[in-house]
Coordinates of C-alpha atoms in Angstrom, one line a residue:
Chain A
X1498 CA 90.1 -115.0 -43.8
X1499 CA 88.7 -111.5 -43.8
X1500 CA 90.6 -109.2 -41.5
X1501 CA 87.6 -106.9 -40.8
X1502 CA 85.4 -109.8 -39.7
X1503 CA 88.1 -111.1 -37.4
X1504 CA 88.1 -107.9 -35.3
X1505 CA 84.4 -107.8 -34.7
X1506 CA 82.9 -109.4 -31.6
X1507 CA 81.4 -112.8 -32.3
X1508 CA 77.7 -112.9 -33.0
X1509 CA 75.2 -114.5 -30.5
X1510 CA 74.8 -118.2 -31.1
X1511 CA 71.8 -119.0 -33.1
X1512 CA 69.2 -121.6 -32.3
X1513 CA 67.1 -122.5 -29.3
X1514 CA 68.7 -123.3 -26.0
X1515 CA 69.3 -127.0 -25.4
X1516 CA 66.3 -128.5 -23.4
X1517 CA 68.2 -129.3 -20.2
X1518 CA 69.8 -125.8 -20.2
X1519 CA 66.4 -124.2 -20.7
X1520 CA 65.1 -126.1 -17.7
X1521 CA 68.0 -124.9 -15.6
X1522 CA 67.4 -121.3 -16.8
X1523 CA 63.8 -121.5 -15.6
X1524 CA 65.1 -122.3 -12.1
X1525 CA 67.2 -119.1 -12.0
X1526 CA 65.5 -115.8 -10.9
X1527 CA 66.0 -112.8 -13.1
X1528 CA 68.8 -110.5 -12.1
X1529 CA 70.5 -113.2 -10.0
X1530 CA 74.3 -113.4 -9.6
X1531 CA 75.2 -116.6 -11.3
X1532 CA 78.4 -118.7 -11.7
X1533 CA 78.3 -121.3 -14.4
X1534 CA 81.0 -123.9 -13.8
X1535 CA 81.9 -125.7 -17.0
X1536 CA 80.0 -123.2 -19.1
X1537 CA 81.2 -124.7 -22.4
X1538 CA 80.6 -122.3 -25.3
X1539 CA 78.5 -120.1 -23.0
X1540 CA 75.0 -120.9 -24.4
X1541 CA 73.3 -120.9 -21.0
X1542 CA 75.3 -117.8 -19.8
X1543 CA 74.4 -115.9 -22.9
X1544 CA 70.7 -116.6 -22.5
X1545 CA 70.8 -115.7 -18.8
X1546 CA 72.8 -112.5 -19.4
X1547 CA 71.0 -111.2 -22.4
X1548 CA 67.4 -112.4 -21.9
X1549 CA 67.1 -112.6 -18.1
X1550 CA 69.3 -109.8 -16.9
X1551 CA 71.5 -112.1 -14.9
X1552 CA 74.9 -111.0 -13.6
X1553 CA 76.6 -114.1 -15.1
X1554 CA 80.2 -115.4 -14.9
X1555 CA 81.6 -118.6 -16.2
X1556 CA 84.5 -121.0 -15.6
X1557 CA 85.5 -123.3 -18.5
X1558 CA 88.3 -125.8 -18.8
X1559 CA 88.8 -125.7 -22.5
X1560 CA 90.7 -122.6 -23.7
X1561 CA 88.8 -122.6 -27.0
X1562 CA 85.5 -122.5 -25.1
X1563 CA 86.7 -119.6 -22.9
X1564 CA 88.0 -117.5 -25.9
X1565 CA 84.7 -118.0 -27.7
X1566 CA 82.7 -116.9 -24.6
X1567 CA 84.8 -113.8 -24.0
X1568 CA 84.7 -112.9 -27.7
X1569 CA 80.9 -112.9 -27.3
X1570 CA 81.1 -110.4 -24.4
X1571 CA 80.7 -113.0 -21.6
X1572 CA 82.7 -112.9 -18.4
X1573 CA 84.5 -116.2 -18.5
X1574 CA 87.8 -117.5 -17.1
X1575 CA 89.8 -120.5 -18.0
X1576 CA 89.7 -122.7 -14.9
X1577 CA 89.1 -126.1 -13.4
X1578 CA 86.1 -127.0 -11.2
X1579 CA 88.4 -129.3 -9.2
X1580 CA 90.9 -126.7 -8.2
X1581 CA 89.6 -123.2 -8.7
X1582 CA 86.3 -123.1 -6.7
X1583 CA 88.1 -122.8 -3.4
X1584 CA 89.2 -119.2 -4.3
X1585 CA 85.6 -117.9 -4.2
X1586 CA 84.2 -116.5 -1.0
X1587 CA 81.2 -118.2 0.6
X1588 CA 77.8 -117.1 -0.7
X1589 CA 79.5 -115.2 -3.5
X1590 CA 76.7 -116.1 -5.9
X1591 CA 72.9 -116.4 -5.8
X1592 CA 73.2 -119.5 -7.9
X1593 CA 76.1 -121.8 -8.9
X1594 CA 75.4 -124.0 -11.9
X1595 CA 77.2 -127.2 -12.8
X1596 CA 75.7 -128.7 -15.9
X1597 CA 76.8 -132.0 -17.2
X1598 CA 80.2 -131.6 -15.5
X1599 CA 80.0 -133.3 -12.1
X1600 CA 80.7 -136.7 -13.6
X1601 CA 83.9 -135.4 -15.3
X1602 CA 85.5 -133.9 -12.1
X1603 CA 88.2 -135.7 -10.2
X1604 CA 86.6 -135.2 -6.8
X1605 CA 82.8 -134.7 -7.3
X1606 CA 82.2 -134.8 -3.5
X1607 CA 84.6 -131.9 -2.9
X1608 CA 83.3 -130.0 -5.9
X1609 CA 79.7 -130.4 -4.7
X1610 CA 80.7 -129.1 -1.3
X1611 CA 82.4 -126.1 -2.8
X1612 CA 79.4 -125.3 -5.0
X1613 CA 76.9 -125.2 -2.1
X1614 CA 79.4 -123.1 -0.2
X1615 CA 79.9 -120.4 -2.8
X1616 CA 76.2 -120.4 -4.1
X1617 CA 73.2 -119.7 -2.0
X1618 CA 71.5 -122.2 -4.3
X1619 CA 73.2 -124.7 -6.6
X1620 CA 71.9 -126.3 -9.7
X1621 CA 73.5 -129.6 -10.8
X1622 CA 72.6 -131.6 -13.9
X1623 CA 74.1 -135.0 -14.6
X1624 CA 73.5 -138.1 -16.7
X1625 CA 71.7 -140.8 -14.8
X1626 CA 73.7 -144.1 -14.9
X1627 CA 70.7 -145.9 -13.5
X1628 CA 68.6 -145.4 -16.6
X1629 CA 67.2 -148.7 -17.9
X1630 CA 69.1 -148.4 -21.2
X1631 CA 72.4 -148.3 -19.3
X1632 CA 71.4 -151.2 -17.1
X1633 CA 70.2 -153.2 -20.2
X1634 CA 73.4 -152.6 -22.1
X1635 CA 75.5 -153.8 -19.3
X1636 CA 73.2 -156.7 -18.2
X1637 CA 72.3 -158.0 -21.6
X1638 CA 75.2 -157.1 -23.8
X1639 CA 77.9 -157.2 -21.2
X1640 CA 79.5 -154.0 -22.6
X1641 CA 80.1 -150.5 -21.2
X1642 CA 76.9 -148.6 -21.8
X1643 CA 76.7 -145.9 -24.5
X1644 CA 73.5 -143.9 -24.7
X1645 CA 72.3 -140.6 -26.3
X1646 CA 73.4 -138.7 -23.2
X1647 CA 76.5 -140.8 -22.7
X1648 CA 77.7 -141.3 -26.3
X1649 CA 81.5 -141.8 -25.7
X1650 CA 83.2 -145.1 -25.7
X1651 CA 84.8 -146.3 -22.4
X1652 CA 88.3 -145.5 -23.7
X1653 CA 87.7 -141.9 -24.6
X1654 CA 85.0 -140.7 -22.2
X1655 CA 85.7 -137.7 -20.1
X1656 CA 83.2 -139.1 -17.5
X1657 CA 85.2 -140.7 -14.8
X1658 CA 82.7 -140.5 -11.9
X1659 CA 79.3 -141.5 -13.2
X1660 CA 76.4 -142.0 -10.7
X1661 CA 72.8 -142.8 -10.5
X1662 CA 70.1 -140.6 -9.2
X1663 CA 70.0 -142.7 -6.0
X1664 CA 73.7 -142.3 -5.6
X1665 CA 73.5 -138.6 -6.0
X1666 CA 70.7 -138.4 -3.4
X1667 CA 72.9 -140.4 -1.0
X1668 CA 75.8 -138.0 -1.5
X1669 CA 73.7 -134.9 -0.9
X1670 CA 72.3 -136.4 2.3
X1671 CA 75.8 -137.2 3.5
X1672 CA 77.0 -133.6 2.8
X1673 CA 73.9 -132.2 4.5
X1674 CA 72.6 -130.8 1.3
X1675 CA 68.8 -130.4 0.7
X1676 CA 67.4 -131.2 -2.7
X1677 CA 64.8 -128.4 -3.0
X1678 CA 63.6 -129.5 -6.4
X1679 CA 64.5 -132.1 -8.9
X1680 CA 63.5 -132.9 -12.5
X1681 CA 64.3 -135.8 -14.7
X1682 CA 64.4 -135.7 -18.5
X1683 CA 63.3 -138.9 -20.3
X1684 CA 64.7 -140.0 -23.6
X1685 CA 62.1 -137.8 -25.5
X1686 CA 63.2 -134.8 -23.5
X1687 CA 60.1 -134.6 -21.4
X1688 CA 60.6 -133.2 -18.0
X1689 CA 59.0 -134.8 -14.9
X1690 CA 59.2 -134.2 -11.2
X1691 CA 60.6 -136.8 -9.0
X1692 CA 57.6 -138.3 -7.2
X1693 CA 59.3 -141.6 -6.9
X1694 CA 63.1 -141.6 -6.8
X1695 CA 63.2 -145.3 -7.7
X1696 CA 61.1 -144.8 -10.8
X1697 CA 63.0 -141.7 -11.8
X1698 CA 66.2 -143.7 -11.5
X1699 CA 64.8 -146.2 -14.0
X1700 CA 63.4 -143.8 -16.6
X1701 CA 65.3 -140.5 -16.2
X1702 CA 68.2 -140.0 -18.7
X1703 CA 69.3 -136.8 -17.1
X1704 CA 68.6 -135.3 -13.7
X1705 CA 68.5 -131.6 -12.8
X1706 CA 68.6 -130.8 -9.1
X1707 CA 68.2 -127.5 -7.2
X1708 CA 70.2 -127.7 -4.0
X1709 CA 71.0 -125.7 -0.9
X1710 CA 73.2 -126.5 2.0
X1711 CA 71.6 -127.4 5.3
Chain B
X561 CA 138.3 -91.4 -21.8
X562 CA 137.1 -88.5 -23.9
X563 CA 134.9 -89.0 -26.9
X564 CA 134.9 -85.8 -28.8
X565 CA 133.6 -87.5 -31.9
X566 CA 130.5 -88.6 -30.0
X567 CA 127.4 -87.1 -31.4
X568 CA 125.6 -84.9 -28.9
X569 CA 122.1 -85.6 -27.7
X570 CA 120.0 -86.0 -30.8
X571 CA 116.6 -86.7 -29.2
X572 CA 113.9 -84.4 -30.7
X573 CA 113.1 -81.7 -28.3
X574 CA 109.8 -82.6 -26.7
X575 CA 108.3 -79.1 -27.1
X576 CA 108.2 -79.7 -30.9
X577 CA 106.2 -82.9 -30.7
X578 CA 102.6 -83.0 -31.7
X579 CA 99.8 -83.7 -29.2
X580 CA 98.6 -82.0 -26.0
X581 CA 100.4 -81.0 -22.8
X582 CA 99.3 -79.7 -19.5
X583 CA 101.3 -78.4 -16.5
X584 CA 100.5 -79.7 -13.0
X585 CA 101.9 -79.3 -9.5
X586 CA 102.9 -75.6 -9.7
X587 CA 100.9 -74.7 -6.6
X588 CA 100.8 -78.1 -5.0
X589 CA 103.5 -80.5 -5.9
X590 CA 102.8 -84.2 -6.5
X591 CA 103.9 -86.3 -3.4
X592 CA 105.6 -89.4 -4.7
X593 CA 105.8 -92.9 -3.1
X594 CA 109.4 -92.1 -2.2
X595 CA 108.3 -89.1 -0.2
X596 CA 109.9 -86.7 -2.7
X597 CA 107.8 -83.9 -4.2
X598 CA 107.6 -83.2 -7.9
X599 CA 106.3 -79.9 -9.3
X600 CA 105.8 -78.2 -11.5
X601 CA 105.7 -81.0 -14.1
X602 CA 104.2 -81.5 -17.6
X603 CA 102.0 -84.3 -18.8
X604 CA 102.1 -84.9 -22.5
X605 CA 99.3 -86.9 -24.0
X606 CA 97.5 -87.7 -27.2
X607 CA 93.8 -88.3 -27.9
X608 CA 91.9 -90.0 -30.7
X609 CA 88.1 -89.8 -31.3
X610 CA 85.6 -87.6 -29.6
X611 CA 84.5 -87.4 -26.0
X612 CA 80.7 -87.9 -25.9
X613 CA 78.4 -85.4 -24.2
X614 CA 78.1 -87.6 -21.1
X615 CA 81.9 -88.0 -21.0
X616 CA 81.3 -91.7 -20.7
X617 CA 83.2 -93.1 -23.6
X618 CA 86.8 -92.4 -22.5
X619 CA 89.3 -95.2 -22.9
X620 CA 92.8 -94.8 -21.3
X621 CA 95.5 -96.7 -23.0
X622 CA 98.6 -97.1 -20.9
X623 CA 101.9 -97.6 -22.7
X624 CA 104.7 -100.0 -21.9
X625 CA 108.3 -99.3 -20.9
X626 CA 109.5 -97.9 -24.2
X627 CA 106.2 -96.9 -25.7
X628 CA 104.7 -93.5 -25.7
X629 CA 101.5 -91.5 -26.3
X630 CA 101.6 -92.0 -30.1
X631 CA 99.4 -95.1 -30.1
X632 CA 97.6 -94.8 -33.5
X633 CA 99.5 -92.4 -35.7
X634 CA 102.8 -92.2 -37.5
X635 CA 105.4 -91.6 -34.9
X636 CA 106.8 -88.1 -35.0
X637 CA 110.4 -89.2 -34.4
X638 CA 110.7 -92.6 -36.0
X639 CA 108.1 -92.1 -38.8
X640 CA 106.9 -95.7 -38.0
X641 CA 103.3 -96.6 -37.5
X642 CA 101.8 -96.0 -34.0
X643 CA 102.7 -98.8 -31.6
X644 CA 99.1 -100.1 -31.3
X645 CA 97.6 -99.3 -34.7
X646 CA 96.6 -103.0 -34.9
X647 CA 94.1 -102.4 -32.0
X648 CA 93.3 -98.6 -32.0
X649 CA 91.7 -96.7 -34.8
X650 CA 88.5 -96.4 -36.8
X651 CA 86.7 -99.8 -37.0
X652 CA 89.5 -101.4 -34.8
X653 CA 88.7 -103.2 -31.6
X654 CA 89.4 -100.0 -29.7
X655 CA 87.3 -98.1 -32.1
X656 CA 88.1 -94.4 -32.3
X657 CA 84.7 -93.8 -34.0
X658 CA 83.1 -95.0 -30.8
X659 CA 85.6 -94.3 -28.0
X660 CA 87.6 -91.3 -26.9
X661 CA 91.1 -92.8 -26.6
X662 CA 93.6 -91.1 -24.4
X663 CA 97.3 -92.1 -24.0
X664 CA 99.5 -90.4 -21.6
X665 CA 103.3 -90.4 -21.8
X666 CA 104.2 -91.7 -18.3
X667 CA 106.0 -89.7 -15.6
X668 CA 109.8 -90.2 -16.0
X669 CA 109.6 -90.9 -19.8
X670 CA 111.0 -88.7 -22.6
X671 CA 108.3 -87.8 -25.0
X672 CA 107.1 -84.6 -23.5
X673 CA 106.0 -85.7 -20.0
X674 CA 108.5 -84.5 -17.4
X675 CA 111.4 -86.9 -16.9
X676 CA 115.1 -86.9 -16.0
X677 CA 116.2 -85.1 -19.2
X678 CA 114.0 -82.1 -18.5
X679 CA 115.3 -79.0 -16.7
X680 CA 115.3 -79.1 -12.9
X681 CA 113.5 -75.9 -11.8
X682 CA 115.9 -75.7 -8.8
X683 CA 119.0 -75.6 -11.0
X684 CA 117.9 -74.9 -14.5
X685 CA 120.0 -77.8 -15.6
X686 CA 118.6 -81.2 -16.7
X687 CA 117.5 -83.3 -13.7
X688 CA 119.6 -86.3 -14.5
X689 CA 119.8 -88.4 -11.3
X690 CA 118.3 -85.5 -9.3
X691 CA 115.0 -86.6 -10.8
X692 CA 113.1 -88.4 -8.0
X693 CA 112.6 -92.2 -8.3
X694 CA 109.0 -92.7 -9.5
X695 CA 106.7 -95.8 -9.2
X696 CA 103.9 -97.2 -11.2
X697 CA 101.5 -95.7 -8.6
X698 CA 103.1 -92.3 -9.2
X699 CA 102.6 -92.6 -12.9
X700 CA 98.9 -93.4 -12.2
X701 CA 98.6 -90.5 -9.8
X702 CA 99.8 -88.1 -12.5
X703 CA 97.4 -89.7 -15.0
X704 CA 94.5 -89.2 -12.6
X705 CA 95.3 -85.5 -12.4
X706 CA 94.9 -85.3 -16.1
X707 CA 91.7 -87.3 -16.1
X708 CA 90.3 -84.9 -13.4
X709 CA 91.5 -82.0 -15.6
X710 CA 89.6 -83.4 -18.6
X711 CA 86.5 -83.6 -16.5
X712 CA 86.1 -87.3 -16.9
X713 CA 84.5 -88.8 -13.8
X714 CA 84.7 -92.4 -14.9
X715 CA 86.9 -94.0 -17.5
X716 CA 85.0 -96.5 -19.6
X717 CA 88.1 -98.7 -19.8
X718 CA 91.7 -98.7 -18.9
X719 CA 93.9 -101.0 -21.0
X720 CA 97.6 -101.7 -21.4
X721 CA 100.2 -104.4 -21.8
X722 CA 103.3 -105.1 -19.8
X723 CA 104.2 -101.9 -17.8
X724 CA 100.9 -100.6 -19.2
X725 CA 99.2 -103.5 -17.6
X726 CA 100.7 -102.7 -14.3
X727 CA 99.3 -99.2 -14.6
X728 CA 95.9 -100.8 -15.4
X729 CA 96.0 -102.9 -12.2
X730 CA 97.1 -99.8 -10.2
X731 CA 94.2 -97.8 -11.6
X732 CA 91.7 -100.5 -10.8
X733 CA 93.1 -100.9 -7.3
X734 CA 93.6 -97.3 -6.3
X735 CA 90.6 -95.7 -8.1
X736 CA 88.0 -98.4 -8.6
X737 CA 85.2 -95.9 -8.6
X738 CA 86.9 -94.1 -11.6
X739 CA 87.2 -97.2 -13.8
X740 CA 84.3 -99.2 -15.4
X741 CA 86.4 -101.9 -17.1
X742 CA 90.1 -102.8 -16.9
X743 CA 92.2 -104.9 -19.3
X744 CA 95.6 -105.8 -18.0
X745 CA 97.5 -107.6 -20.8
X746 CA 100.7 -109.7 -20.6
X747 CA 101.5 -108.4 -17.2
X748 CA 101.8 -109.3 -13.5
X749 CA 100.9 -107.9 -10.1
X750 CA 104.6 -107.8 -9.3
X751 CA 107.9 -107.8 -11.2
X752 CA 109.5 -111.2 -10.8
X753 CA 113.1 -111.8 -9.7
X754 CA 114.0 -112.8 -13.3
X755 CA 112.5 -109.7 -14.7
X756 CA 114.3 -107.5 -12.1
X757 CA 117.5 -109.3 -13.1
X758 CA 117.1 -108.5 -16.8
X759 CA 116.5 -104.9 -16.0
X760 CA 119.6 -104.8 -13.8
X761 CA 121.6 -106.0 -16.7
X762 CA 120.2 -103.2 -18.8
X763 CA 120.9 -100.5 -16.2
X764 CA 124.4 -101.8 -15.6
X765 CA 125.1 -101.6 -19.3
X766 CA 124.0 -97.9 -19.4
X767 CA 125.9 -97.0 -16.2
X768 CA 129.1 -98.8 -17.5
X769 CA 129.1 -96.5 -20.5
X770 CA 131.7 -93.7 -19.9
X771 CA 129.4 -91.4 -21.7
X772 CA 126.8 -91.8 -19.1
X773 CA 128.8 -89.5 -16.8
X774 CA 126.9 -90.5 -13.7
X775 CA 123.7 -89.4 -15.3
X776 CA 125.0 -86.0 -16.2
X777 CA 125.6 -86.7 -19.9
X778 CA 123.2 -84.0 -21.2
X779 CA 125.0 -81.2 -19.4
X780 CA 128.2 -82.6 -20.7
X781 CA 127.0 -82.9 -24.3
X782 CA 127.4 -86.6 -24.4
X783 CA 125.0 -89.6 -24.7
X784 CA 125.6 -93.2 -23.5
X785 CA 124.4 -94.7 -26.8
X786 CA 126.4 -97.9 -26.5
X787 CA 125.2 -98.6 -23.0
X788 CA 121.5 -97.9 -23.9
X789 CA 121.8 -99.9 -27.1
X790 CA 123.1 -103.0 -25.2
X791 CA 120.3 -102.5 -22.6
X792 CA 117.8 -102.6 -25.4
X793 CA 119.4 -105.6 -27.1
X794 CA 119.2 -107.6 -23.9
X795 CA 115.7 -106.5 -23.2
X796 CA 114.6 -107.2 -26.8
X797 CA 115.5 -110.9 -26.4
X798 CA 113.1 -111.1 -23.5
X799 CA 110.3 -109.7 -25.6
X800 CA 110.5 -112.6 -28.1
X801 CA 110.5 -116.3 -27.8
X802 CA 113.0 -119.0 -28.6
X803 CA 110.8 -120.3 -31.4
X804 CA 110.1 -116.9 -32.8
X805 CA 113.9 -116.1 -33.0
X806 CA 114.6 -119.5 -34.6
X807 CA 111.8 -119.1 -37.2
X808 CA 112.9 -115.6 -38.0
X809 CA 116.6 -116.1 -38.2
X810 CA 117.7 -119.6 -37.5
X811 CA 121.5 -119.7 -37.8
X812 CA 121.3 -117.7 -41.1
X813 CA 124.3 -115.5 -41.9
X814 CA 124.1 -111.8 -42.6
X815 CA 125.1 -110.8 -46.2
X816 CA 127.8 -113.5 -46.2
X817 CA 128.2 -117.1 -47.1
X818 CA 130.6 -118.2 -44.3
X819 CA 131.5 -117.1 -40.9
X820 CA 134.4 -114.5 -40.7
X821 CA 136.2 -115.9 -37.7
X822 CA 135.9 -112.5 -36.1
X823 CA 133.4 -110.5 -34.1
X824 CA 131.4 -108.8 -36.7
X825 CA 127.6 -109.5 -36.9
X826 CA 128.0 -112.8 -38.8
X827 CA 124.6 -114.0 -37.9
X828 CA 121.3 -112.3 -38.9
X829 CA 120.1 -112.4 -35.3
X830 CA 123.2 -110.3 -34.3
X831 CA 122.6 -107.8 -37.0
X832 CA 118.9 -107.6 -36.1
X833 CA 119.7 -107.0 -32.4
X834 CA 122.4 -104.3 -33.2
X835 CA 119.8 -102.6 -35.4
X836 CA 117.2 -102.7 -32.6
X837 CA 119.8 -101.2 -30.2
X838 CA 121.0 -98.5 -32.4
X839 CA 117.6 -97.3 -33.6
X840 CA 116.3 -97.3 -30.0
X841 CA 118.9 -94.7 -28.9
X842 CA 117.5 -92.3 -31.5
X843 CA 114.2 -92.1 -29.6
X844 CA 114.9 -92.9 -26.0
X845 CA 116.7 -91.3 -23.1
X846 CA 119.1 -93.4 -21.1
X847 CA 118.2 -92.0 -17.7
X848 CA 114.5 -92.4 -18.5
X849 CA 115.3 -96.1 -19.2
X850 CA 116.9 -96.3 -15.7
X851 CA 113.9 -94.7 -14.0
X852 CA 111.1 -96.6 -15.8
X853 CA 112.8 -100.0 -15.4
X854 CA 113.1 -99.2 -11.7
X855 CA 109.4 -98.3 -11.5
X856 CA 108.5 -101.7 -12.9
X857 CA 110.9 -103.5 -10.5
X858 CA 109.3 -101.8 -7.5
X859 CA 105.8 -102.7 -8.6
X860 CA 104.3 -105.2 -6.1
X861 CA 100.6 -104.7 -5.7
X862 CA 100.1 -107.4 -3.0
X863 CA 102.9 -106.0 -0.8
X864 CA 101.0 -102.7 -0.6
X865 CA 98.0 -104.6 0.7
X866 CA 99.3 -106.6 3.5
X867 CA 100.8 -109.3 1.2
X868 CA 97.4 -110.4 0.0
X869 CA 96.7 -109.5 -3.6
X870 CA 92.9 -110.0 -3.2
X871 CA 92.9 -107.0 -0.7
X872 CA 93.9 -104.8 -3.6
X873 CA 90.5 -105.5 -5.2
X874 CA 88.1 -105.9 -2.3
X875 CA 84.5 -105.2 -3.3
X876 CA 85.7 -103.9 -6.7
X877 CA 83.0 -102.9 -9.1
X878 CA 85.4 -103.0 -12.0
X879 CA 84.9 -105.5 -14.8
X880 CA 88.3 -107.2 -15.6
X881 CA 89.6 -108.9 -18.7
X882 CA 93.0 -110.4 -18.4
X883 CA 95.0 -111.6 -21.4
X884 CA 98.2 -113.6 -21.5
X885 CA 100.1 -115.3 -24.3
X886 CA 101.4 -118.9 -24.3
X887 CA 105.0 -118.1 -25.4
X888 CA 105.4 -115.0 -23.1
X889 CA 108.2 -115.9 -20.7
X890 CA 108.6 -112.4 -19.4
X891 CA 105.1 -112.3 -18.0
X892 CA 103.9 -115.9 -18.3
X893 CA 100.3 -117.0 -18.0
X894 CA 100.9 -118.0 -14.3
X895 CA 101.3 -114.3 -13.5
X896 CA 97.9 -113.5 -15.0
X897 CA 96.4 -116.5 -13.4
X898 CA 97.5 -115.4 -9.9
X899 CA 95.6 -112.1 -10.5
X900 CA 92.6 -114.0 -11.6
X901 CA 92.6 -116.1 -8.5
X902 CA 92.8 -113.0 -6.4
X903 CA 89.9 -111.5 -8.3
X904 CA 87.9 -114.7 -7.8
X905 CA 88.5 -114.4 -4.1
X906 CA 86.6 -111.2 -4.0
X907 CA 84.0 -112.5 -6.5
X908 CA 85.0 -109.8 -9.0
X909 CA 83.6 -109.8 -12.6
X910 CA 86.5 -111.2 -14.5
X911 CA 87.3 -112.7 -17.9
X912 CA 90.6 -114.4 -18.6
X913 CA 91.9 -115.5 -21.9
X914 CA 95.2 -117.1 -22.8
X915 CA 96.1 -116.6 -26.4
X916 CA 98.0 -119.2 -28.3
X917 CA 101.0 -117.4 -29.9
X918 CA 104.6 -118.1 -30.6
X919 CA 105.5 -114.4 -30.6
X920 CA 106.5 -114.1 -27.0
X921 CA 105.8 -111.1 -24.8
X922 CA 105.6 -108.8 -27.9
X923 CA 102.5 -110.7 -29.1
X924 CA 100.3 -108.1 -27.5
X925 CA 101.6 -105.5 -29.9
X926 CA 101.3 -107.7 -33.0
X927 CA 98.5 -108.9 -35.3
X928 CA 96.8 -111.7 -33.3
X929 CA 93.2 -112.2 -34.6
X930 CA 92.1 -114.1 -31.5
X931 CA 93.4 -111.4 -29.2
X932 CA 91.6 -108.7 -31.3
X933 CA 88.4 -110.7 -31.1
X934 CA 88.7 -111.1 -27.4
X935 CA 89.2 -107.4 -26.9
X936 CA 86.3 -106.5 -29.2
X937 CA 84.0 -108.9 -27.5
X938 CA 84.9 -107.7 -24.0
X939 CA 84.6 -104.1 -25.0
X940 CA 81.2 -104.7 -26.7
X941 CA 79.9 -106.6 -23.7
X942 CA 81.2 -103.9 -21.3
X943 CA 79.8 -101.1 -23.4
X944 CA 76.3 -102.8 -23.3
X945 CA 76.5 -103.0 -19.5
X946 CA 77.7 -99.4 -19.3
X947 CA 74.8 -98.3 -21.6
X948 CA 77.2 -96.8 -24.1
X949 CA 75.7 -96.0 -27.5

């Protein structure tokens, strides 16, 4: 362990942005005020702050993730989407982002309600449990589905509230949330618009939705 | 009880200490929270690095209860390394090749800034208990006079741990337009009942020492060494953690193979604490200890803002980074988290890191690589936003 290296800020993470994060970034206007809930190692935030001039903040559950983010100069706090969103005032951010986290929250309905309250726009991405591979694994094999976007076994998955695209659509309608735009990513990472929800629900592995309340 | 054998005050006279000093309040005294007025008074401070042409690279480091302005140099009294040499210096996280670092001896202390052992202009004798009670806000008011005097419009960053962290919070709350970034470390927005209780034990130890002479010991050529040493011993325990004490000393005996069935320092931990106590009295004034612990006890930022901490930071432009340590039971993580929640309520720009450490409250003064990395990262990110070179 070199003492000198320990003191320096961490370097920017190398490599291109993950495909779903790049698509989320494209939905965010430059210079916007953004809260990334469940920001992980800060890859999206770092891109937004450094390349898009965004005023970005993050919340992350894992302390290791938070420390890595702050050491890279990002404004991130240790916190929990389930309990800590209520502190923020309404319309505090231009965009609130929740990527690949909704299904791991204890109360997704409440979290979604809080997100559209504190963000003028909200971007949510989640794995689609209606994808044909998931359905096939359960129908044909009779086992809990594992797929490239849901790799964990049933006994150690953090995902406790999985949903399909149609389920998600129902919840937004119930909460009075408008889906302004939605994309699905298929297994090859190709993004498509949602002309048909039913079709998207079969072939989309992940869904990215841009939401606003009302 | 007389104590003719007692050594008289041995503290180094502050005028002989290195560093800078400025006098304030001769024409217009400083109005304190208590309503009392103080003036004239001296502010002693130390600086490291160079102020840039735009006066934009100034970093104010606020010291803790028993710290002082000698942050990053051999201490002129104890000959020990500066109290934050792990963090402040060339190439360190608070890089003195990049930043102009200022550290001010707080009001009421005893390293050159006016405190209870200095002469009261009204009587020519040491203030003693005639020195007005000061608060953390008063300390910060005095620091602001100095920052004005130095012609620094906006501090790039204000940092500090423990009582220093209270000053950081006070700076950000009272003068948000004068602070770009703030790093309150191992601190709280108010002193807890438990912390007040420990301070009271320390104060009672000092006041129970016959050499304290109701605060008039200097005029009487005495010094309440035993009381101050006991106060330090009790406080020192609160700066460590159970596991740190156990790892360092366990039940090991001091220079002996068996207990002596008496009250000498049989255990290493006793010997260590006695040393901490006796070395402390060589550099610290007992009345200062009373005043500074009182200032911490009175600190309650929410109370000054209608009981709502968030009101202390409404619309704040300051970038915050809070740091706590897992084994700190004096200012546990929950104290920092309460501040973070209040800052979220005003959508402030805030980072918050809890560092895994078994070193207790003192961790912020010690070598903690993850802490250093956090501080470096935060300062680098803030400097980029501030447009510092």
